[in-house]
Every structure is written in structure tokens, then in C-alpha cells.
């Protein structure tokens, strides 16, 4: 029995960007075991450890040798593989060559009464240590980076220059080669606290040696250290920290030994809008703000340092000077912007290009105003709210050319709301300006007011329609203008109760581009945009747990409005799950009727030719048709489904008692007309045939 070993592999680098490192960590967790499995190296669990300066894989229970393998392949039948004289044909020689065996080594065996030729290929066990250099070099090459670089005189690429390699199978060094380096048993520690080099006696010691050199080796461990430090800082200050997930992940992957420190800035800066302070700290410096018990921003903040804890005061002081400079800039920009009413910035939007063909942000603002007026009328807003929607649409983009937003881009909209309030705009207008970028992502809250939702929808729909009109719609995974996110935001607002027609809004949006002289095929683009929204709606329904055939059944009726599609699909799915057997029976009966019907015959039935079962179905069908029409008129989809459900018993009795394809032509055609009438009741509700068992 072969002995088992520990494999340790480390790629030492210059500092890798935080998010790239996180993606590489996830890749390595699959790459390492897959690379070993590909050459049949028996192994146990593989663990991955990463820091900004290293990628480490530790694999337990690695065998001395690969597993010997004997593979048997079935080829063509013997009568194809050999001619009547028993000589191998081209089919036999090609099969043998493809399997790496001599044609004379092919065997004949009978299988299920047919004689075939078989090739047996034996693969001997190999020494694992000899295979590992190639395997580990393949792992290095297999890591996918958003951006890579070359360095020195080598031709290899990696995220950042590779400075050392460690590869050990227990005590044995594995000579992995990459970018002019050959792996050894020397690693390095924290860049400042214990740079090294440090000798690693055996593979099992690698992580311990690195940790002893002031390096916390895993994302999870560093996050735990940071969270513990933050909790301690919260207890010391009596404040609460905000740790946005994305920023926390970035900070975790910016340091090898995190130390949590608390800094302070002058209280005078708290007179600047909170959002711009938080932006300066979180987005620009990766500091975490602290809030008091009432949720108000304090003048304390958290720094996660990668330096020597013994010099904490110096590190804190340096970061406080950085914050002071950033907040001084923010305060200056804010006060300068307030010297002019927000409206004065609107004309300067002509200096900002929205899209090369679609013009400037000023032209976009004008289109948003026109579309907001249409939406306000469609939503039947009162005169005051409609005026607020138009005013907010006019001012929504004005802050893009203010000093504060040019410097702190993530506060666009928010700063506009502050400037609007400062120059006397109504609270509703200011709030709509702040909210018009929402919902910013799936699950984000939509704007609180109808006015805010109208401005937000006008902005997003203008972008979607304009970019489709100039051939810049999403393709595959490419969506540089985040149109899918915009569409999901619009659908979310419609689902939340914004009472407007998307179809009419698309027409209005495309009309603004036609009026601006943009050349495009209106009918084709309208169809593309409508389909784009239907697809986004289906994605949202799928994520909500709805089945594809339920969605398809609703969409088959031709409904285009996302709010209706969503509401009807959820109701239909709930009814289907609530009474699955009855539902399946009705769907099957509908599918059968739909397959038999003859639309050319119409729906006018001769009642004199009807049997009792046919007469009962006719009465039930007409009653259901009236109920469905009434229910859909008030958008009560559940009542429409209930009316259809009542048809199950009479249609079952009809199929059981009536021979539809009777030899008597008059009877047959009358029964087909009755089926036409039955199927027509479903036309505006759902295509139940798409949900019938076995339906394609």
C-alpha cells in the first residue's frame, strides 16, 4: 500500500487587486482538485488560502502513484470492421488508431446478439512527483484574471508579477517553473513585519510558517479579525459601524494582518450632507463610518490598517489627515455649489455627452420631461403632482455638473435633492430627484412617491429605448449601459403599483427620439424593446420560483404589461400548486379540446343537435365566458381562473359521453364548434395546453 503525503503550493506575488483576488480564490477551490483528478492522482481534501500577496493550496492524502487504468472501448460491428476475407477495413484501422492500439489487438465480442470489435487500453500507474510540476504549472495558467500583466523579460502573464513559488510534497521540493522562477521551500511573510525569506521544512508546515510571519491566511479569518475589532471599537465609542458587504470584502483583501483603528475628524464637517461624507470615507478611502444611537453620523470612523500595530497612533494620525483633506474638499465643493440655484446648472448639461448619437445630457433631460408628462397623464396624477413630476424631471440631472458630484460621483441625485431643497423647490420635487436612480439593483426599494417613480421610469425608459434605437442593446453577457438593471427597475415599479401602461410609454419614448431626428425602424425597435421587458419579467418570475410553463401559458394570451404578467403568473402558479390534480385534469382536457377543434368552423352551435352532455357543456361555457370577461375587466385574474375551473366537470363528462368524430358530418362539425367555443373562453386567460402533462 502506498503512503500518503501532503502537497503544498504557494504562488507569491505583488499585491493583487482585492476583487480579483476573491474571484481567484473561488477558482482555485475548483482548479486544484480538478487538475489532480485530470491525471488520476488520488488525493484527499484540498484547502485554499489567499492574501493580497499569495495564493496557497494545501492538498491532503496525496498518493505516491496514479491509479493504473484499463479502459475498454466498443467499436464498429465486426462485419463492418472486417471484410469477407477477415482483413481489417478502414473502419477498424481508424478505430484502433483513435484508441492508441494496434489493429491486431482488437478483440471480437458478442453483445445483444451482435458481434462488435473492442479495444482494450491499459494505462500504467505513474509517479505522482513526476506529474506534479506540469499539473501545478497548469493551475497557474488556469487562473482567469480580468486583467493580466507581463514583467521583466518573461512572456508569461499573471494578475501581478510573481515573486516566489513554493511547491512541496512533504519534504520533497517539486520543481514547478513559471516566469523565470523555480519553486523551492522559501516563503515570505508580511511585507513590513516579517518579510523573510522563511524556510518551510515540510508541506504541512507552510500555513503555520506564513501565519507565524504575521499573515492571516484566509479571507474568512481576516473578516473575523476585522469584525471583532469593529465590535471592540463600537463598545469603546458607543457608536454603530456600517460595514457594506462590498467594501468589507475589499478591505478584507487589501491586508494580510488587519488591525482595526478608530479615527476622528472635525465636527464642523458634519454640516456637509451626510452622504458626501460617507462617500468620501467608504468609496474613496475604504473607511467605515460610525453612527450614534439615533442613526446620525458621528465624527468618528474606522480604519483597517495593514501596518505595524505598535505604530497605531501614527497610522491613525495619517489617516485623519487624509480624511481632513477629503472632507475639506467636499465642504468647499458643497458650499460653492450652493451659491447658484440648481436650475442654473441645467443648461450646462449640454457640456456632458449622454451617447454619441443620442446627444447630450441636456437633450436627455428634455426627453425625460416629455416622457414624465406622458406618464403623469397616464397615471392620472392631479395637477400639483403632475407639475412636481415635470419639475423634478427637468432638474433630475442638473447636479451632474456640480462640483460635488464631479468629485464624488456616487452621490448624484442625492446632492441634487439637497440643492433643490436649498433653493426652495418643494419637498416632493427634492425627494423625487434623490430617488430617480432607484431601484438601483434587484431588491432595492423603488422611489417612495408616485412622482418619484414617474421620474425614475422616464429616465430609465429613455435610456433603454434610445440605446436600442441606435443598436446598443445588450448582447449575451455584455450590457455596458446596464439596460437589464434599468428594465428590472421599471418592472419593479410597475409591479409595486405605478398605474401606467408600459406599452404606451415605450411608444411615447420612441416618439421623442423620432421628434429629435434619430433614424431607426420604429416598429422593429418597439418589438425589440417590448420583448426585452418580457424577458426581464420572465427572469424575475423565475427567480421568484415560478415554472416556465406557467409563464408561457400567461404570455401565450398576448399580454405585454409586466404588472399583469407578474400578477397573473403568480395567481396561476398558486392555483396550480393548490390543486395540482384538478389543475392537471383541466389542462389536459383543454389541450385535448384545443387539438381537436377546427377554427374554420366558428363557434355558432346548433342547439337542436346537442345531447345532454353537450348542452351542459354549452351552458357552462357561456356562463364561464361571461364571468371571465367580467373578471378580466376589473383585472381580477383569480376570479377568471375560478370560472375556468368550473368547466372541468362538464368537459370531462363531454369527453366521456360524446363521440366527437361522429360519422354524421353535421353532428361532428357541431361538436367541433362547441369545442371551439370552449377553447375560446381560455383565450384571454392562459393557454392551459402549455401546462398539460407532456405538453411541448
XYZ file of C-alpha atoms in Angstrom:
696
model
C 0.000 0.000 0.000
C 1.429 3.370 -0.995
C 1.987 6.056 1.632
C 0.031 9.304 1.606
C 1.547 12.785 1.531
C 0.658 16.457 1.933
C 1.050 18.748 -1.068
C 1.631 22.460 -0.518
C 1.711 25.011 -3.320
C 2.138 28.779 -2.989
C 2.249 31.497 -5.644
C 3.801 34.639 -4.150
C 3.020 37.918 -5.903
C 2.903 41.661 -5.748
C -0.400 42.896 -4.259
C -3.341 41.514 -6.247
C -6.450 43.754 -6.579
C -8.996 42.856 -3.912
C -11.922 41.702 -6.031
C -9.663 39.876 -8.484
C -8.187 38.015 -5.518
C -11.629 36.976 -4.313
C -12.528 35.585 -7.736
C -9.191 33.750 -7.913
C -9.880 32.178 -4.505
C -13.148 30.750 -5.781
C -11.440 29.495 -8.942
C -8.632 27.744 -7.071
C -11.077 25.804 -4.944
C -12.143 24.046 -8.147
C -8.977 24.254 -10.231
C -6.674 22.373 -7.853
C -8.749 19.202 -7.320
C -9.811 19.170 -10.982
C -6.158 19.383 -12.122
C -5.216 16.441 -9.906
C -8.237 14.421 -10.980
C -7.461 15.048 -14.655
C -4.263 12.962 -14.367
C -5.819 10.491 -11.896
C -3.772 11.490 -8.855
C -5.560 10.114 -5.777
C -5.933 12.795 -3.120
C -7.942 13.943 -0.152
C -9.353 17.361 0.694
C -7.902 20.484 -0.916
C -7.871 23.739 1.087
C -7.215 27.181 -0.397
C -5.755 30.166 1.471
C -5.256 33.579 -0.123
C -3.964 37.020 0.808
C -3.126 40.042 -1.360
C 0.408 38.645 -1.808
C -0.129 34.908 -2.102
C -2.314 32.061 -3.325
C -1.893 28.828 -1.342
C -3.321 25.350 -1.909
C -2.871 22.520 0.615
C -3.915 19.032 -0.508
C -4.073 16.150 1.962
C -3.555 12.422 1.365
C -1.797 12.593 -1.983
C -0.730 9.137 -3.153
C 2.710 8.090 -4.432
C 1.356 6.874 -7.760
C -1.585 7.462 -10.017
C -4.146 4.711 -10.334
C -3.491 2.128 -13.047
C -6.328 2.098 -15.515
C -7.705 -0.335 -18.037
C -10.238 1.115 -20.454
C -12.392 -0.933 -22.828
C -13.939 0.727 -25.891
C -16.582 -0.743 -28.173
C -16.032 -0.089 -31.853
C -17.965 -0.863 -35.051
C -19.677 -4.190 -35.667
C -17.393 -6.994 -36.797
C -18.955 -7.198 -40.262
C -18.100 -3.507 -40.797
C -14.656 -3.775 -39.193
C -13.552 -6.768 -41.325
C -14.087 -7.677 -44.959
C -15.322 -11.185 -46.002
C -11.726 -12.422 -46.048
C -11.219 -11.306 -42.426
C -8.965 -8.397 -43.252
C -9.406 -5.179 -41.237
C -11.217 -2.395 -43.052
C -10.601 1.341 -42.794
C -13.238 1.411 -40.051
C -11.185 -0.998 -37.936
C -7.830 0.681 -38.528
C -9.300 4.123 -37.809
C -10.919 2.902 -34.595
C -7.668 1.253 -33.449
C -5.608 4.321 -34.264
C -8.035 6.565 -32.384
C -7.732 4.420 -29.268
C -3.941 4.131 -29.464
C -3.777 0.357 -30.004
C -2.588 -1.863 -32.825
C -5.316 -3.152 -35.138
C -4.175 -6.709 -34.413
C -5.006 -6.160 -30.742
C -8.724 -5.649 -31.464
C -10.989 -8.317 -29.997
C -14.358 -9.622 -31.195
C -17.156 -9.951 -28.671
C -20.870 -10.519 -28.982
C -23.208 -8.035 -27.346
C -27.008 -8.229 -27.589
C -26.719 -10.732 -30.445
C -24.358 -8.542 -32.488
C -20.613 -9.094 -32.800
C -18.517 -5.959 -32.247
C -14.814 -5.194 -32.084
C -13.347 -3.950 -28.810
C -10.103 -2.176 -27.930
C -8.543 -2.544 -24.505
C -6.182 0.205 -23.443
C -4.013 -0.191 -20.358
C -2.568 2.868 -18.663
C 0.159 2.095 -16.153
C 0.498 3.819 -12.797
C 2.844 6.818 -12.810
C 4.942 8.518 -10.149
C 2.963 11.465 -8.784
C 6.034 13.576 -8.060
C 6.964 13.461 -11.741
C 3.495 14.647 -12.776
C 3.099 17.444 -10.250
C 5.276 20.110 -11.956
C 3.114 20.029 -15.061
C -0.092 19.856 -13.016
C 0.790 22.867 -10.856
C 2.071 24.885 -13.799
C -1.322 24.207 -15.390
C -3.044 25.533 -12.267
C -1.114 28.823 -12.560
C -2.092 29.154 -16.213
C -5.677 28.132 -15.478
C -6.479 31.090 -13.224
C -8.542 33.620 -15.164
C -7.893 37.300 -14.433
C -9.896 40.350 -15.610
C -6.568 41.989 -16.419
C -3.083 40.468 -16.584
C 0.425 41.824 -16.996
C 3.898 40.780 -18.110
C 7.038 41.808 -16.274
C 10.789 41.630 -16.734
C 11.867 39.696 -19.809
C 9.401 36.808 -19.434
C 6.438 36.146 -21.688
C 4.107 34.687 -19.034
C 1.071 36.615 -17.820
C -0.407 36.887 -14.319
C -2.509 39.408 -12.419
C 0.596 40.891 -10.805
C 4.301 39.946 -11.007
C 5.055 36.588 -9.381
C 7.985 36.883 -6.938
C 8.333 33.410 -5.411
C 6.977 29.876 -5.665
C 6.753 27.147 -3.028
C 5.887 23.570 -4.011
C 6.399 20.709 -1.573
C 5.282 17.098 -1.399
C 6.026 16.577 2.288
C 9.757 17.497 2.457
C 10.368 17.000 -1.261
C 10.605 20.138 -3.411
C 8.570 19.956 -6.624
C 10.388 21.956 -9.340
C 7.464 23.978 -10.683
C 8.657 26.621 -13.158
C 6.926 29.855 -14.094
C 8.098 33.256 -15.334
C 11.774 32.505 -14.775
C 11.204 31.173 -11.241
C 11.635 27.638 -9.937
C 9.699 26.594 -6.859
C 11.588 25.974 -3.644
C 10.868 25.812 0.085
C 11.285 29.514 0.923
C 8.210 31.665 1.545
C 7.813 35.276 2.624
C 5.859 36.885 5.416
C 4.164 40.231 5.982
C 5.842 42.857 3.820
C 6.742 45.107 6.821
C 6.500 42.966 9.926
C 8.346 39.792 8.876
C 9.391 39.883 5.218
C 11.624 36.809 5.331
C 12.501 34.661 3.477
C 11.236 31.881 5.764
C 12.129 28.223 5.297
C 9.326 25.661 5.131
C 10.572 22.272 6.325
C 7.598 20.260 5.116
C 4.363 20.856 3.222
C 2.198 20.559 6.318
C 4.098 23.489 7.874
C 3.514 26.055 5.116
C 0.411 27.740 6.525
C 1.876 27.744 10.042
C 5.122 29.337 8.837
C 3.198 32.042 6.961
C 0.943 32.747 9.941
C 3.977 32.986 12.222
C 5.261 35.671 9.849
C 2.285 37.946 10.728
C -0.020 36.870 7.907
C -3.683 35.921 8.374
C -4.022 33.427 5.556
C -7.722 33.234 4.704
C -10.499 35.647 3.775
C -12.756 34.208 6.467
C -10.130 34.595 9.186
C -9.320 38.188 8.214
C -13.006 39.083 8.137
C -13.431 37.596 11.613
C -10.485 39.661 12.906
C -11.982 42.827 11.367
C -15.464 42.185 12.740
C -14.057 41.520 16.207
C -12.046 44.757 16.025
C -15.091 46.704 14.856
C -17.187 45.317 17.711
C -14.499 46.439 20.160
C -14.450 49.912 18.567
C -18.246 50.112 18.808
C -18.110 49.320 22.523
C -15.400 51.920 23.052
C -17.203 54.713 21.173
C -20.817 53.799 21.907
C -21.476 54.070 18.173
C -22.536 51.647 15.468
C -20.435 50.907 12.390
C -21.769 50.474 8.887
C -19.993 47.654 7.029
C -21.261 47.484 3.427
C -20.654 43.984 2.112
C -18.746 45.075 -0.981
C -16.448 47.478 0.875
C -15.843 44.929 3.634
C -14.818 42.292 1.078
C -12.431 44.796 -0.493
C -10.861 45.723 2.845
C -10.515 42.048 3.789
C -8.471 41.514 0.633
C -6.325 44.635 0.979
C -4.417 43.493 4.059
C -2.503 40.493 5.343
C -2.718 41.342 9.041
C -5.699 43.634 9.690
C -5.729 45.986 12.665
C -8.878 47.987 13.420
C -8.280 51.605 14.498
C -10.632 54.498 15.275
C -10.035 57.946 13.796
C -11.732 61.316 14.288
C -12.467 64.328 12.088
C -13.569 67.870 12.973
C -17.252 68.220 13.855
C -17.579 71.197 11.507
C -17.615 68.757 8.591
C -20.879 67.259 9.874
C -22.592 70.336 8.406
C -21.854 68.850 4.980
C -24.573 66.426 3.753
C -24.013 63.033 5.335
C -23.982 61.194 2.013
C -20.971 63.074 0.703
C -19.002 62.398 3.897
C -19.836 58.703 3.719
C -18.890 58.642 0.033
C -15.546 60.275 0.813
C -14.825 57.694 3.505
C -16.299 54.493 2.072
C -15.803 54.868 -1.663
C -12.549 56.814 -1.705
C -10.704 55.707 1.433
C -12.379 52.422 2.451
C -13.055 53.749 5.953
C -16.197 52.678 7.804
C -18.447 55.448 9.219
C -19.818 55.307 12.770
C -23.385 56.300 13.730
C -24.866 57.255 17.091
C -27.886 55.623 18.738
C -30.250 57.860 16.733
C -28.673 56.805 13.443
C -26.863 60.116 12.937
C -23.348 60.192 11.537
C -20.651 60.859 14.138
C -17.226 62.365 13.606
C -15.538 59.014 14.304
C -14.619 56.456 11.674
C -12.919 53.059 11.471
C -9.671 52.373 9.643
C -8.425 48.857 8.890
C -4.644 49.031 8.803
C -2.138 46.605 7.308
C 0.733 48.234 9.190
C 2.532 47.599 12.462
C 0.063 47.755 15.403
C 2.889 49.165 17.511
C 2.606 52.377 15.478
C -1.200 52.646 15.672
C -1.141 56.308 16.727
C 0.993 57.276 13.744
C -1.201 55.290 11.349
C -4.380 56.802 12.805
C -2.963 60.309 12.600
C -2.007 59.838 8.953
C -5.473 58.619 8.056
C -7.076 61.511 9.935
C -5.033 63.944 7.840
C -6.251 62.195 4.687
C -9.879 62.408 5.826
C -9.492 66.049 6.766
C -8.226 66.853 3.275
C -11.012 64.901 1.566
C -13.734 66.440 3.723
C -12.289 69.915 3.272
C -12.653 69.406 -0.472
C -16.199 68.115 -0.030
C -17.174 71.076 2.159
C -15.684 73.539 -0.310
C -17.437 71.953 -3.305
C -20.762 71.823 -1.468
C -20.610 75.459 -0.389
C -19.552 76.569 -3.867
C -22.418 74.663 -5.468
C -24.934 76.279 -3.115
C -24.018 79.735 -4.435
C -26.140 79.053 -7.534
C -29.719 77.726 -7.802
C -29.928 74.167 -9.101
C -31.793 75.331 -12.198
C -28.748 77.276 -13.388
C -26.862 74.019 -13.866
C -29.408 72.577 -16.328
C -28.091 74.387 -19.400
C -24.559 73.224 -18.576
C -25.733 69.660 -19.190
C -25.023 70.405 -22.846
C -21.348 70.000 -21.869
C -21.914 66.317 -20.971
C -22.431 63.707 -23.705
C -25.062 61.081 -22.942
C -24.345 58.954 -26.014
C -22.669 59.898 -29.277
C -25.764 59.514 -31.460
C -28.352 60.354 -28.812
C -26.813 63.671 -27.871
C -26.083 65.442 -24.603
C -27.465 65.088 -21.094
C -29.439 68.306 -21.716
C -31.209 66.630 -24.607
C -31.815 63.584 -22.412
C -33.247 65.848 -19.692
C -35.673 67.351 -22.230
C -36.795 63.862 -23.262
C -37.257 62.840 -19.616
C -39.511 65.873 -19.116
C -41.649 64.929 -22.147
C -41.903 61.305 -21.039
C -42.687 62.280 -17.426
C -45.580 64.439 -18.695
C -46.942 61.450 -20.623
C -46.601 59.129 -17.606
C -48.195 61.640 -15.232
C -51.203 61.918 -17.549
C -51.424 58.133 -17.917
C -51.266 57.719 -14.125
C -53.960 60.412 -13.781
C -51.947 62.434 -11.268
C -53.612 65.568 -10.008
C -52.417 68.921 -11.306
C -49.999 69.591 -8.429
C -48.327 66.173 -8.578
C -48.095 66.325 -12.371
C -46.367 69.713 -12.098
C -43.955 68.298 -9.498
C -43.156 65.336 -11.752
C -42.359 67.665 -14.654
C -40.235 69.940 -12.465
C -38.307 67.034 -10.901
C -37.684 65.565 -14.348
C -36.302 68.901 -15.519
C -33.902 69.172 -12.565
C -33.054 65.483 -12.084
C -29.745 65.517 -13.972
C -28.653 69.058 -13.085
C -26.319 68.005 -10.275
C -24.146 66.015 -12.707
C -22.210 69.207 -13.484
C -21.919 70.401 -9.889
C -18.503 70.361 -8.227
C -19.524 67.868 -5.553
C -20.863 65.251 -7.956
C -17.964 65.623 -10.388
C -15.652 64.744 -7.479
C -17.926 62.272 -5.620
C -19.888 60.577 -8.392
C -21.831 58.118 -6.241
C -23.888 60.957 -4.668
C -25.509 62.036 -7.930
C -29.201 62.596 -7.371
C -28.696 62.875 -3.627
C -26.788 66.139 -3.954
C -29.357 67.378 -6.435
C -32.043 66.894 -3.794
C -30.072 68.952 -1.260
C -29.516 71.732 -3.773
C -33.187 71.644 -4.807
C -34.348 71.980 -1.202
C -31.836 74.774 -0.580
C -33.200 76.865 -3.453
C -36.845 76.469 -2.466
C -38.111 73.538 -4.515
C -40.912 71.534 -2.901
C -40.085 68.565 -0.680
C -41.696 66.195 -3.193
C -39.560 67.529 -6.056
C -36.383 67.267 -3.976
C -37.242 63.720 -2.883
C -38.006 62.657 -6.466
C -34.606 63.973 -7.609
C -32.876 61.951 -4.896
C -34.866 58.812 -5.728
C -34.864 58.859 -9.510
C -31.918 56.442 -9.822
C -33.803 53.880 -7.728
C -34.323 50.997 -7.732
C -30.582 50.711 -8.378
C -30.419 46.916 -8.230
C -32.665 43.879 -7.828
C -34.309 44.056 -4.419
C -33.663 47.776 -3.939
C -36.629 49.857 -2.787
C -38.374 51.881 -5.533
C -38.965 55.620 -5.075
C -41.432 56.289 -2.285
C -43.844 58.578 -4.171
C -45.704 58.273 -7.462
C -43.902 61.420 -8.604
C -40.524 59.836 -7.864
C -41.480 56.633 -9.673
C -42.610 58.519 -12.751
C -39.328 60.446 -12.979
C -37.334 57.254 -12.356
C -39.279 55.348 -15.009
C -38.941 58.201 -17.512
C -35.168 58.295 -17.029
C -34.670 54.527 -17.287
C -37.065 54.020 -20.207
C -35.482 56.862 -22.176
C -32.116 55.132 -21.785
C -33.436 51.694 -22.783
C -35.366 52.894 -25.832
C -32.619 55.236 -27.017
C -29.853 52.653 -26.868
C -31.969 50.016 -28.597
C -32.779 52.583 -31.289
C -29.078 53.065 -32.066
C -28.238 49.360 -31.931
C -26.613 49.394 -28.475
C -28.875 46.892 -26.730
C -27.376 44.125 -24.554
C -25.763 41.163 -26.316
C -25.075 37.923 -24.484
C -23.348 38.726 -21.208
C -22.374 42.210 -22.428
C -24.513 45.029 -21.059
C -22.234 48.084 -20.770
C -25.108 50.502 -20.175
C -26.795 48.283 -17.523
C -30.027 48.190 -19.527
C -31.101 44.942 -17.874
C -30.845 46.625 -14.490
C -32.876 49.582 -15.783
C -35.558 47.254 -17.144
C -35.762 45.330 -13.872
C -36.132 48.650 -12.043
C -39.015 49.682 -14.301
C -40.745 46.317 -13.925
C -40.342 46.506 -10.137
C -42.012 49.928 -10.068
C -44.863 48.719 -12.256
C -45.315 45.674 -10.033
C -45.326 47.950 -6.977
C -48.396 49.701 -8.375
C -47.317 52.506 -10.705
C -50.560 52.759 -12.739
C -49.193 53.320 -16.241
C -49.014 51.300 -19.450
C -45.500 50.227 -20.390
C -46.560 49.658 -24.000
C -47.844 53.232 -24.299
C -44.745 54.556 -22.519
C -42.464 52.752 -24.979
C -44.349 54.382 -27.843
C -44.020 57.788 -26.181
C -40.284 57.307 -25.552
C -39.604 56.240 -29.124
C -41.651 59.213 -30.279
C -39.284 61.621 -28.516
C -36.371 60.116 -30.457
C -38.260 60.362 -33.745
C -39.004 64.005 -32.987
C -35.272 64.538 -32.359
C -34.455 63.223 -35.832
C -32.910 59.903 -34.759
C -33.226 57.442 -37.658
C -34.463 53.952 -36.730
C -37.117 51.385 -37.671
C -39.801 52.222 -35.131
C -41.828 49.009 -35.450
C -38.759 46.779 -35.221
C -37.290 48.644 -32.248
C -40.634 48.706 -30.454
C -40.875 44.928 -30.821
C -37.284 44.503 -29.549
C -37.872 46.706 -26.516
C -41.183 45.021 -25.661
C -39.572 41.585 -25.921
C -36.660 42.813 -23.782
C -39.060 43.757 -20.985
C -40.954 40.479 -21.280
C -37.657 38.591 -20.980
C -36.649 40.580 -17.877
C -40.096 39.920 -16.401
C -39.680 36.193 -17.003
C -36.278 36.263 -15.288
C -37.824 37.959 -12.246
C -40.651 35.396 -12.168
C -38.190 32.529 -12.496
C -36.161 33.928 -9.620
C -39.420 34.127 -7.673
C -39.973 30.392 -8.120
C -42.490 30.322 -10.989
C -42.270 27.490 -13.514
C -41.560 28.155 -17.186
C -44.757 26.585 -18.496
C -46.905 28.733 -16.191
C -45.200 31.858 -17.561
C -45.583 30.605 -21.118
C -49.283 29.906 -20.548
C -49.874 33.517 -19.477
C -47.711 35.019 -22.221
C -49.474 32.969 -24.898
C -52.532 35.198 -24.470
C -50.537 38.158 -25.823
C -50.417 40.181 -22.591
C -47.434 42.568 -22.629
C -47.797 44.640 -19.469
C -45.258 43.379 -16.883
C -47.517 44.059 -13.904
C -50.253 41.928 -15.464
C -47.820 39.195 -16.478
C -46.420 39.008 -12.942
C -49.783 39.125 -11.166
C -51.381 36.559 -13.454
C -48.416 34.186 -13.332
C -48.280 34.200 -9.539
C -52.031 33.590 -9.269
C -51.913 30.824 -11.879
C -48.922 29.201 -10.167
C -50.655 29.359 -6.781
C -53.844 27.788 -8.176
C -51.796 25.105 -9.871
C -49.926 24.245 -6.671
C -53.084 24.429 -4.573
C -54.984 21.774 -6.525
C -52.454 20.012 -8.757
C -54.567 17.018 -9.789
C -57.662 19.036 -10.684
C -55.498 21.586 -12.460
C -53.681 18.934 -14.489
C -57.012 17.352 -15.464
C -58.356 20.700 -16.682
C -55.119 21.436 -18.550
C -55.222 18.014 -20.199
C -58.882 18.478 -21.175
C -58.103 21.903 -22.626
C -55.149 20.517 -24.584
C -57.345 17.723 -25.962
C -60.080 20.170 -26.955
C -57.557 22.557 -28.481
C -56.028 19.761 -30.565
C -59.423 18.620 -31.884
C -61.004 21.996 -32.600
C -61.388 23.356 -36.114
C -61.233 27.147 -36.032
C -62.610 27.444 -39.573
C -65.996 26.138 -38.400
C -66.586 29.036 -35.982
C -68.392 28.879 -32.632
C -72.067 29.002 -33.559
C -73.679 25.801 -32.232
C -76.989 24.244 -33.383
C -78.608 23.511 -30.021
C -81.132 21.171 -31.632
C -78.335 18.702 -32.315
C -76.981 18.678 -28.751
C -77.101 15.800 -26.310
C -77.456 16.374 -22.566
C -73.669 16.351 -22.010
C -73.181 18.778 -24.898
C -75.941 21.050 -23.645
C -74.400 21.083 -20.155
C -71.002 21.984 -21.607
C -72.516 24.771 -23.723
C -74.302 26.282 -20.721
C -71.192 26.051 -18.540
C -69.029 27.504 -21.323
C -71.270 30.522 -21.864
C -71.527 31.151 -18.125
C -67.741 30.904 -17.746
C -67.203 33.241 -20.722
C -69.354 35.915 -19.094
C -67.575 35.509 -15.741
C -64.128 35.635 -17.363
C -64.981 38.798 -19.294
C -66.267 40.498 -16.162
C -63.260 39.378 -14.056
C -60.642 40.496 -16.577
C -62.365 43.862 -16.995
C -61.521 44.620 -13.341
C -58.197 42.723 -13.504
C -59.423 40.021 -11.102
C -57.422 37.156 -12.539
C -58.228 34.784 -9.683
C -61.953 35.055 -10.440
C -61.265 34.326 -14.115
C -59.386 31.163 -13.148
C -62.215 30.130 -10.829
C -64.642 30.449 -13.735
C -62.429 28.212 -15.872
C -62.090 25.678 -13.072
C -65.872 25.266 -13.114
C -65.548 23.868 -16.639
C -63.667 20.788 -15.540
C -66.694 18.608 -14.715
C -68.740 19.412 -17.864
C -65.752 18.967 -20.218
C -64.859 15.648 -18.536
C -68.474 14.469 -18.978
C -68.466 15.659 -22.588
C -65.372 13.651 -23.494
C -66.691 10.606 -21.652
C -70.194 10.590 -23.179
C -69.758 12.086 -26.653
C -68.133 10.643 -29.781
C -66.735 13.815 -31.285
C -65.651 12.457 -34.668
C -69.088 11.011 -35.467
C -69.743 9.611 -38.947
C -72.623 12.073 -39.214
C -70.900 15.200 -40.603
C -73.473 17.584 -39.110
C -73.019 16.137 -35.601
C -69.229 16.081 -35.920
C -68.992 19.693 -37.056
C -71.472 20.873 -34.406
C -69.385 19.204 -31.704
C -66.213 20.777 -33.078
C -67.914 24.185 -32.975
C -68.741 23.515 -29.329
C -65.074 22.735 -28.667
C -64.108 25.945 -30.469
C -66.441 27.804 -28.136
C -64.963 26.047 -25.092
C -61.371 26.837 -26.092
C -62.240 30.471 -26.825
C -63.123 31.039 -23.171
C -59.458 30.460 -22.268
C -58.056 32.752 -24.970
C -57.548 35.834 -22.795
C -56.722 33.985 -19.551
C -53.995 31.395 -20.228
C -53.032 28.685 -22.684
C -53.642 25.678 -20.444
C -52.300 23.405 -23.131
C -48.780 24.586 -22.317
C -49.221 23.231 -18.805
C -50.762 19.890 -19.712
C -48.697 16.847 -18.819
C -46.456 16.007 -21.733
C -47.190 19.300 -23.488
C -44.301 20.638 -25.516
